[in-house]
Amino acid sequence: MSQRGIVPPSRDNEPSEMATRQRPLSPHLQVYRWQIQMATSILHRATGVFLSVGALIIAAGLLALMMGPDSWNCFTGHAGAWYGRVFLFAWTWSFAYHLCNGIRHVVQDFAVGFSIPAFVRSSWISVFGSLVITALVWAYVLFGGAA
């Protein structure tokens, strides 16, 4: 008697049929040609992670503000340095992209834009829209007199 899930060995010392049968392999990234839909899906997840890191830095800034002027000046010094500005620029773009792509997903939740041309168009709109929003925010920051 065999136990459940255990295949008894073959009597003639040949591999069982399950071991020799060619099993289908899952398609991987090397199989597919890159498309905007793939890139936007991966970017949506990556920007979500990056926004979480930014939320931790915002919490650290609030903590520095609570701890007094010396801590706050240290925090703003790092935020105003070249690496802080690069991070803030990337975080702004991540926020804008995640927002635009999230709106695209909400629209698709209402069963709008599922045809392939509409899907590709909305993907490109979320990419270019995020770039425009980021440019507008940073133009205001750099030239509009924001501190």
CSV table of N, CA and C in Angstrom, one decimal:
chain,number,residue,atom,x,y,z
A,1,MET,N,0.8,-1.2,0.0
A,1,MET,CA,0.0,0.0,0.0
A,1,MET,C,0.9,1.2,0.0
A,2,SER,N,0.4,2.2,-0.7
A,2,SER,CA,1.2,3.5,-0.7
A,2,SER,C,0.5,4.5,0.1
A,3,GLN,N,1.2,5.4,0.7
A,3,GLN,CA,0.6,6.5,1.4
A,3,GLN,C,0.2,7.6,0.5
A,4,ARG,N,-0.7,8.4,1.0
A,4,ARG,CA,-1.2,9.4,0.1
A,4,ARG,C,-0.1,10.4,-0.3
A,5,GLY,N,0.0,10.6,-1.7
A,5,GLY,CA,0.9,11.5,-2.2
A,5,GLY,C,2.3,11.0,-2.5
A,6,ILE,N,2.5,9.7,-2.1
A,6,ILE,CA,3.8,9.1,-2.4
A,6,ILE,C,3.6,8.1,-3.5
A,7,VAL,N,4.4,8.2,-4.6
A,7,VAL,CA,4.3,7.3,-5.7
A,7,VAL,C,5.3,6.2,-5.4
A,8,PRO,N,4.8,4.9,-5.5
A,8,PRO,CA,5.7,3.8,-5.3
A,8,PRO,C,6.7,3.7,-6.4
A,9,PRO,N,7.9,3.2,-6.1
A,9,PRO,CA,8.9,3.1,-7.1
A,9,PRO,C,8.5,2.2,-8.3
A,10,SER,N,9.1,2.5,-9.4
A,10,SER,CA,8.8,1.7,-10.6
A,10,SER,C,9.4,0.3,-10.4
A,11,ARG,N,8.7,-0.8,-10.9
A,11,ARG,CA,9.2,-2.1,-10.7
A,11,ARG,C,10.4,-2.4,-11.6
A,12,ASP,N,10.5,-1.8,-12.8
A,12,ASP,CA,11.6,-2.1,-13.7
A,12,ASP,C,12.7,-1.1,-13.6
A,13,ASN,N,12.9,-0.4,-12.6
A,13,ASN,CA,13.9,0.6,-12.3
A,13,ASN,C,14.0,1.7,-13.4
A,14,GLU,N,12.9,2.0,-14.0
A,14,GLU,CA,12.8,3.1,-15.0
A,14,GLU,C,12.1,4.3,-14.2
A,15,PRO,N,12.5,5.5,-14.6
A,15,PRO,CA,11.8,6.7,-14.0
A,15,PRO,C,10.3,6.6,-14.2
A,16,SER,N,9.6,7.1,-13.3
A,16,SER,CA,8.1,7.1,-13.5
A,16,SER,C,7.7,8.1,-14.6
A,17,GLU,N,6.5,7.9,-15.0
A,17,GLU,CA,6.0,8.8,-16.1
A,17,GLU,C,6.0,10.3,-15.7
A,18,MET,N,5.8,10.6,-14.5
A,18,MET,CA,5.7,12.0,-14.0
A,18,MET,C,7.1,12.6,-14.1
A,19,ALA,N,8.2,11.8,-13.8
A,19,ALA,CA,9.5,12.3,-13.8
A,19,ALA,C,10.1,12.6,-15.2
A,20,THR,N,9.6,11.8,-16.2
A,20,THR,CA,10.1,12.0,-17.6
A,20,THR,C,9.3,12.9,-18.4
A,21,ARG,N,8.1,13.2,-18.0
A,21,ARG,CA,7.2,14.1,-18.8
A,21,ARG,C,7.7,15.5,-18.8
A,22,GLN,N,7.8,16.1,-20.0
A,22,GLN,CA,8.2,17.5,-20.1
A,22,GLN,C,7.2,18.4,-19.5
A,23,ARG,N,7.5,19.2,-18.5
A,23,ARG,CA,6.5,20.1,-17.8
A,23,ARG,C,6.7,21.4,-18.4
A,24,PRO,N,5.6,22.2,-18.6
A,24,PRO,CA,5.7,23.5,-19.1
A,24,PRO,C,6.4,24.4,-18.1
A,25,LEU,N,7.2,25.3,-18.6
A,25,LEU,CA,7.8,26.3,-17.7
A,25,LEU,C,7.1,27.6,-17.8
A,26,SER,N,7.1,28.3,-16.7
A,26,SER,CA,6.4,29.6,-16.6
A,26,SER,C,7.2,30.6,-17.4
A,27,PRO,N,6.5,31.4,-18.2
A,27,PRO,CA,7.2,32.5,-19.0
A,27,PRO,C,7.9,33.4,-18.0
A,28,HIS,N,9.1,33.9,-18.4
A,28,HIS,CA,9.8,34.8,-17.5
A,28,HIS,C,10.1,36.1,-18.3
A,29,LEU,N,10.7,37.0,-17.6
A,29,LEU,CA,11.0,38.3,-18.3
A,29,LEU,C,11.8,38.2,-19.5
A,30,GLN,N,12.6,37.2,-19.7
A,30,GLN,CA,13.4,37.0,-20.9
A,30,GLN,C,12.5,36.7,-22.1
A,31,VAL,N,11.4,36.1,-21.8
A,31,VAL,CA,10.5,35.6,-22.9
A,31,VAL,C,9.7,36.8,-23.5
A,32,TYR,N,9.3,37.7,-22.7
A,32,TYR,CA,8.5,38.8,-23.1
A,32,TYR,C,9.3,40.0,-23.6
A,33,ARG,N,8.7,40.7,-24.6
A,33,ARG,CA,9.3,42.0,-25.0
A,33,ARG,C,8.8,43.0,-24.1
A,34,TRP,N,9.7,43.9,-23.6
A,34,TRP,CA,9.3,44.9,-22.7
A,34,TRP,C,8.2,45.8,-23.3
A,35,GLN,N,7.2,46.1,-22.6
A,35,GLN,CA,6.1,47.0,-23.0
A,35,GLN,C,5.9,48.0,-21.9
A,36,ILE,N,5.2,49.1,-22.2
A,36,ILE,CA,4.9,50.2,-21.2
A,36,ILE,C,4.1,49.7,-20.1
A,37,GLN,N,3.2,48.7,-20.4
A,37,GLN,CA,2.3,48.2,-19.3
A,37,GLN,C,3.2,47.5,-18.3
A,38,MET,N,4.2,46.7,-18.7
A,38,MET,CA,5.0,46.0,-17.7
A,38,MET,C,5.8,47.0,-16.9
A,39,ALA,N,6.4,48.0,-17.6
A,39,ALA,CA,7.2,49.0,-16.9
A,39,ALA,C,6.3,49.8,-15.9
A,40,THR,N,5.1,50.2,-16.2
A,40,THR,CA,4.3,51.0,-15.3
A,40,THR,C,3.8,50.1,-14.1
A,41,SER,N,3.6,48.8,-14.3
A,41,SER,CA,3.3,48.0,-13.2
A,41,SER,C,4.4,47.8,-12.2
A,42,ILE,N,5.6,47.6,-12.7
A,42,ILE,CA,6.8,47.5,-11.9
A,42,ILE,C,7.1,48.9,-11.2
A,43,LEU,N,7.0,50.0,-11.9
A,43,LEU,CA,7.2,51.3,-11.3
A,43,LEU,C,6.2,51.6,-10.3
A,44,HIS,N,4.9,51.2,-10.4
A,44,HIS,CA,3.9,51.5,-9.4
A,44,HIS,C,4.3,50.8,-8.1
A,45,ARG,N,4.8,49.6,-8.2
A,45,ARG,CA,5.2,48.9,-6.9
A,45,ARG,C,6.5,49.6,-6.3
A,46,ALA,N,7.4,49.9,-7.2
A,46,ALA,CA,8.7,50.5,-6.7
A,46,ALA,C,8.4,51.9,-6.1
A,47,THR,N,7.6,52.7,-6.7
A,47,THR,CA,7.3,54.0,-6.2
A,47,THR,C,6.6,53.9,-4.8
A,48,GLY,N,5.7,52.9,-4.7
A,48,GLY,CA,5.1,52.6,-3.4
A,48,GLY,C,6.1,52.4,-2.3
A,49,VAL,N,7.1,51.6,-2.6
A,49,VAL,CA,8.1,51.3,-1.6
A,49,VAL,C,8.9,52.6,-1.3
A,50,PHE,N,9.3,53.3,-2.4
A,50,PHE,CA,10.0,54.5,-2.2
A,50,PHE,C,9.2,55.6,-1.4
A,51,LEU,N,7.9,55.6,-1.6
A,51,LEU,CA,7.1,56.5,-0.8
A,51,LEU,C,7.0,56.1,0.7
A,52,SER,N,7.1,54.9,0.9
A,52,SER,CA,7.2,54.4,2.3
A,52,SER,C,8.5,54.9,3.0
A,53,VAL,N,9.6,54.8,2.3
A,53,VAL,CA,10.9,55.3,2.8
A,53,VAL,C,10.7,56.8,3.1
A,54,GLY,N,10.1,57.6,2.1
A,54,GLY,CA,9.9,59.0,2.3
A,54,GLY,C,9.1,59.3,3.5
A,55,ALA,N,8.1,58.5,3.7
A,55,ALA,CA,7.2,58.7,4.9
A,55,ALA,C,8.0,58.6,6.2
A,56,LEU,N,8.9,57.6,6.2
A,56,LEU,CA,9.8,57.5,7.4
A,56,LEU,C,10.7,58.8,7.6
A,57,ILE,N,11.2,59.3,6.5
A,57,ILE,CA,12.0,60.5,6.5
A,57,ILE,C,11.1,61.7,7.0
A,58,ILE,N,9.9,61.8,6.5
A,58,ILE,CA,9.0,62.9,7.0
A,58,ILE,C,8.8,62.7,8.5
A,59,ALA,N,8.6,61.5,9.0
A,59,ALA,CA,8.4,61.3,10.4
A,59,ALA,C,9.7,61.7,11.2
A,60,ALA,N,10.9,61.4,10.6
A,60,ALA,CA,12.1,61.8,11.2
A,60,ALA,C,12.2,63.3,11.2
A,61,GLY,N,11.7,64.0,10.2
A,61,GLY,CA,11.7,65.5,10.2
A,61,GLY,C,10.8,66.0,11.2
A,62,LEU,N,9.6,65.4,11.4
A,62,LEU,CA,8.7,65.9,12.5
A,62,LEU,C,9.3,65.7,13.8
A,63,LEU,N,10.0,64.6,14.0
A,63,LEU,CA,10.7,64.3,15.3
A,63,LEU,C,11.8,65.3,15.5
A,64,ALA,N,12.6,65.7,14.5
A,64,ALA,CA,13.6,66.7,14.6
A,64,ALA,C,13.0,68.0,14.9
A,65,LEU,N,11.9,68.4,14.3
A,65,LEU,CA,11.2,69.6,14.6
A,65,LEU,C,10.7,69.7,16.1
A,66,MET,N,10.3,68.5,16.6
A,66,MET,CA,9.8,68.4,18.0
A,66,MET,C,11.0,68.6,19.0
A,67,MET,N,12.2,68.1,18.6
A,67,MET,CA,13.3,68.1,19.5
A,67,MET,C,14.0,69.4,19.6
A,68,GLY,N,13.7,70.4,18.8
A,68,GLY,CA,14.2,71.7,19.0
A,68,GLY,C,15.0,72.2,17.8
A,69,PRO,N,15.5,73.5,17.9
A,69,PRO,CA,16.1,74.1,16.7
A,69,PRO,C,17.4,73.5,16.2
A,70,ASP,N,18.2,72.9,17.1
A,70,ASP,CA,19.4,72.3,16.7
A,70,ASP,C,19.1,71.1,15.8
A,71,SER,N,18.2,70.2,16.2
A,71,SER,CA,17.9,69.0,15.5
A,71,SER,C,17.2,69.4,14.2
A,72,TRP,N,16.3,70.4,14.2
A,72,TRP,CA,15.7,70.9,13.0
A,72,TRP,C,16.7,71.4,12.0
A,73,ASN,N,17.6,72.2,12.4
A,73,ASN,CA,18.6,72.8,11.6
A,73,ASN,C,19.5,71.7,10.9
A,74,CYS,N,19.8,70.6,11.7
A,74,CYS,CA,20.5,69.5,11.2
A,74,CYS,C,19.7,68.8,10.1
A,75,PHE,N,18.4,68.6,10.3
A,75,PHE,CA,17.6,67.9,9.3
A,75,PHE,C,17.5,68.8,8.0
A,76,THR,N,17.2,70.1,8.2
A,76,THR,CA,17.1,70.9,7.0
A,76,THR,C,18.4,71.1,6.3
A,77,GLY,N,19.5,71.0,7.0
A,77,GLY,CA,20.8,71.0,6.4
A,77,GLY,C,21.0,69.8,5.5
A,78,HIS,N,20.6,68.6,5.9
A,78,HIS,CA,20.7,67.4,5.1
A,78,HIS,C,19.7,67.5,3.9
A,79,ALA,N,18.5,68.0,4.2
A,79,ALA,CA,17.5,68.1,3.1
A,79,ALA,C,17.9,69.1,2.1
A,80,GLY,N,18.7,70.1,2.4
A,80,GLY,CA,19.1,71.2,1.5
A,80,GLY,C,20.4,70.8,0.8
A,81,ALA,N,21.1,69.8,1.2
A,81,ALA,CA,22.3,69.3,0.5
A,81,ALA,C,21.9,68.7,-0.8
A,82,TRP,N,22.9,68.5,-1.6
A,82,TRP,CA,22.7,67.9,-3.0
A,82,TRP,C,22.0,66.6,-2.9
A,83,TYR,N,22.4,65.7,-2.0
A,83,TYR,CA,21.8,64.4,-1.9
A,83,TYR,C,20.3,64.5,-1.3
A,84,GLY,N,20.1,65.5,-0.5
A,84,GLY,CA,18.7,65.7,0.0
A,84,GLY,C,17.8,66.2,-1.1
A,85,ARG,N,18.3,67.1,-1.9
A,85,ARG,CA,17.5,67.6,-3.0
A,85,ARG,C,17.2,66.5,-4.0
A,86,VAL,N,18.2,65.7,-4.3
A,86,VAL,CA,18.0,64.6,-5.2
A,86,VAL,C,16.9,63.6,-4.7
A,87,PHE,N,17.0,63.3,-3.4
A,87,PHE,CA,16.0,62.5,-2.8
A,87,PHE,C,14.6,63.1,-2.8
A,88,LEU,N,14.5,64.4,-2.5
A,88,LEU,CA,13.2,65.1,-2.5
A,88,LEU,C,12.7,65.2,-4.0
A,89,PHE,N,13.5,65.4,-5.0
A,89,PHE,CA,13.1,65.4,-6.3
A,89,PHE,C,12.5,64.0,-6.7
A,90,ALA,N,13.3,62.9,-6.4
A,90,ALA,CA,12.8,61.6,-6.7
A,90,ALA,C,11.6,61.2,-5.9
A,91,TRP,N,11.4,61.7,-4.7
A,91,TRP,CA,10.2,61.4,-3.9
A,91,TRP,C,9.1,62.2,-4.5
A,92,THR,N,9.3,63.4,-5.0
A,92,THR,CA,8.2,64.1,-5.6
A,92,THR,C,7.7,63.4,-6.9
A,93,TRP,N,8.6,62.9,-7.7
A,93,TRP,CA,8.2,62.2,-8.9
A,93,TRP,C,7.5,60.9,-8.5
A,94,SER,N,8.0,60.2,-7.5
A,94,SER,CA,7.4,59.0,-7.1
A,94,SER,C,5.9,59.2,-6.6
A,95,PHE,N,5.8,60.3,-5.9
A,95,PHE,CA,4.4,60.7,-5.4
A,95,PHE,C,3.5,61.0,-6.6
A,96,ALA,N,4.0,61.8,-7.6
A,96,ALA,CA,3.2,62.2,-8.7
A,96,ALA,C,2.9,61.0,-9.6
A,97,TYR,N,3.9,60.1,-9.8
A,97,TYR,CA,3.6,58.9,-10.6
A,97,TYR,C,2.6,58.0,-9.9
A,98,HIS,N,2.8,57.7,-8.7
A,98,HIS,CA,1.9,56.8,-7.9
A,98,HIS,C,0.5,57.4,-7.9
A,99,LEU,N,0.4,58.7,-7.8
A,99,LEU,CA,-0.9,59.3,-7.9
A,99,LEU,C,-1.6,59.1,-9.3
A,100,CYS,N,-0.8,59.5,-10.3
A,100,CYS,CA,-1.4,59.4,-11.7
A,100,CYS,C,-1.7,57.9,-12.0
A,101,ASN,N,-0.8,57.0,-11.7
A,101,ASN,CA,-1.1,55.6,-12.0
A,101,ASN,C,-2.2,55.0,-11.1
A,102,GLY,N,-2.3,55.5,-9.9
A,102,GLY,CA,-3.5,55.1,-9.0
A,102,GLY,C,-4.8,55.6,-9.6
A,103,ILE,N,-4.8,56.8,-10.1
A,103,ILE,CA,-6.0,57.3,-10.8
A,103,ILE,C,-6.4,56.5,-12.0
A,104,ARG,N,-5.4,56.1,-12.7
A,104,ARG,CA,-5.6,55.2,-13.9
A,104,ARG,C,-6.2,53.9,-13.4
A,105,HIS,N,-5.7,53.3,-12.3
A,105,HIS,CA,-6.3,52.1,-11.8
A,105,HIS,C,-7.7,52.2,-11.3
A,106,VAL,N,-8.0,53.3,-10.7
A,106,VAL,CA,-9.4,53.6,-10.3
A,106,VAL,C,-10.3,53.7,-11.5
A,107,VAL,N,-9.9,54.4,-12.5
A,107,VAL,CA,-10.7,54.4,-13.7
A,107,VAL,C,-10.9,53.0,-14.3
A,108,GLN,N,-9.9,52.2,-14.3
A,108,GLN,CA,-10.0,50.9,-14.8
A,108,GLN,C,-10.9,50.0,-13.9
A,109,ASP,N,-11.0,50.3,-12.7
A,109,ASP,CA,-11.9,49.6,-11.8
A,109,ASP,C,-13.3,49.8,-12.2
A,110,PHE,N,-13.6,50.8,-12.9
A,110,PHE,CA,-15.0,51.1,-13.4
A,110,PHE,C,-15.1,50.5,-14.8
A,111,ALA,N,-14.2,49.6,-15.2
A,111,ALA,CA,-14.2,48.9,-16.5
A,111,ALA,C,-14.1,49.8,-17.7
A,112,VAL,N,-13.3,50.8,-17.6
A,112,VAL,CA,-13.0,51.8,-18.6
A,112,VAL,C,-11.6,51.7,-19.0
A,113,GLY,N,-11.3,51.6,-20.3
A,113,GLY,CA,-9.9,51.6,-20.8
A,113,GLY,C,-9.2,50.3,-20.8
A,114,PHE,N,-10.0,49.2,-21.1
A,114,PHE,CA,-9.3,47.9,-21.1
A,114,PHE,C,-8.8,47.4,-22.5
A,115,SER,N,-9.2,48.1,-23.5
A,115,SER,CA,-8.6,47.8,-24.8
A,115,SER,C,-7.1,48.0,-24.8
A,116,ILE,N,-6.4,47.3,-25.6
A,116,ILE,CA,-4.9,47.4,-25.6
A,116,ILE,C,-4.5,48.8,-26.0
A,117,PRO,N,-5.1,49.5,-27.0
A,117,PRO,CA,-4.6,50.9,-27.3
A,117,PRO,C,-4.9,51.8,-26.1
A,118,ALA,N,-6.1,51.7,-25.5
A,118,ALA,CA,-6.4,52.5,-24.3
A,118,ALA,C,-5.5,52.3,-23.2
A,119,PHE,N,-5.1,51.0,-23.0
A,119,PHE,CA,-4.3,50.7,-21.8
A,119,PHE,C,-2.9,51.3,-22.1
A,120,VAL,N,-2.4,51.2,-23.3
A,120,VAL,CA,-1.1,51.7,-23.6
A,120,VAL,C,-1.1,53.2,-23.5
A,121,ARG,N,-2.2,53.9,-24.0
A,121,ARG,CA,-2.3,55.3,-23.9
A,121,ARG,C,-2.4,55.8,-22.4
A,122,SER,N,-3.1,55.1,-21.6
A,122,SER,CA,-3.3,55.6,-20.2
A,122,SER,C,-1.9,55.3,-19.5
A,123,SER,N,-1.2,54.3,-19.9
A,123,SER,CA,0.1,54.1,-19.2
A,123,SER,C,1.1,55.3,-19.6
A,124,TRP,N,1.1,55.7,-20.8
A,124,TRP,CA,2.0,56.8,-21.2
A,124,TRP,C,1.5,58.1,-20.6
A,125,ILE,N,0.2,58.3,-20.4
A,125,ILE,CA,-0.4,59.5,-19.8
A,125,ILE,C,0.1,59.5,-18.3
A,126,SER,N,0.1,58.4,-17.7
A,126,SER,CA,0.5,58.4,-16.3
A,126,SER,C,2.0,58.7,-16.1
A,127,VAL,N,2.8,58.3,-17.1
A,127,VAL,CA,4.3,58.6,-17.0
A,127,VAL,C,4.5,60.1,-17.3
A,128,PHE,N,3.9,60.6,-18.4
A,128,PHE,CA,4.1,62.0,-18.8
A,128,PHE,C,3.4,62.9,-17.8
A,129,GLY,N,2.3,62.5,-17.3
A,129,GLY,CA,1.6,63.4,-16.3
A,129,GLY,C,2.4,63.5,-15.1
A,130,SER,N,3.1,62.4,-14.6
A,130,SER,CA,3.9,62.5,-13.4
A,130,SER,C,5.1,63.4,-13.7
A,131,LEU,N,5.7,63.4,-14.9
A,131,LEU,CA,6.8,64.3,-15.2
A,131,LEU,C,6.4,65.7,-15.2
A,132,VAL,N,5.2,66.0,-15.7
A,132,VAL,CA,4.7,67.4,-15.8
A,132,VAL,C,4.4,67.9,-14.3
A,133,ILE,N,3.7,67.1,-13.5
A,133,ILE,CA,3.4,67.5,-12.2
A,133,ILE,C,4.7,67.7,-11.4
A,134,THR,N,5.7,66.9,-11.5
A,134,THR,CA,7.0,67.0,-10.9
A,134,THR,C,7.7,68.3,-11.3
A,135,ALA,N,7.7,68.6,-12.6
A,135,ALA,CA,8.3,69.8,-13.1
A,135,ALA,C,7.5,71.1,-12.6
A,136,LEU,N,6.2,71.0,-12.5
A,136,LEU,CA,5.5,72.2,-12.0
A,136,LEU,C,5.8,72.4,-10.5
A,137,VAL,N,5.8,71.3,-9.7
A,137,VAL,CA,6.1,71.4,-8.3
A,137,VAL,C,7.5,72.0,-8.1
A,138,TRP,N,8.5,71.5,-8.8
A,138,TRP,CA,9.9,72.0,-8.6
A,138,TRP,C,10.1,73.3,-9.2
A,139,ALA,N,9.3,73.7,-10.2
A,139,ALA,CA,9.4,75.1,-10.8
A,139,ALA,C,8.9,76.0,-9.7
A,140,TYR,N,7.8,75.7,-9.0
A,140,TYR,CA,7.3,76.5,-8.0
A,140,TYR,C,8.3,76.6,-6.8
A,141,VAL,N,8.9,75.4,-6.4
A,141,VAL,CA,9.9,75.4,-5.3
A,141,VAL,C,11.1,76.3,-5.6
A,142,LEU,N,11.6,76.1,-6.8
A,142,LEU,CA,12.9,76.8,-7.2
A,142,LEU,C,12.7,78.3,-7.6
A,143,PHE,N,11.6,78.6,-8.3
A,143,PHE,CA,11.4,79.9,-8.8
A,143,PHE,C,10.2,80.7,-8.2
A,144,GLY,N,9.4,80.0,-7.5
A,144,GLY,CA,8.2,80.6,-6.9
A,144,GLY,C,8.3,81.2,-5.6
A,145,GLY,N,9.5,81.1,-5.0
A,145,GLY,CA,9.7,81.7,-3.7
A,145,GLY,C,9.4,80.8,-2.5
A,146,ALA,N,9.1,79.5,-2.8
A,146,ALA,CA,8.9,78.6,-1.7
A,146,ALA,C,10.2,78.4,-0.9
A,147,ALA,N,10.1,78.2,0.4
A,147,ALA,CA,11.3,78.1,1.2
A,147,ALA,C,11.8,76.7,1.1
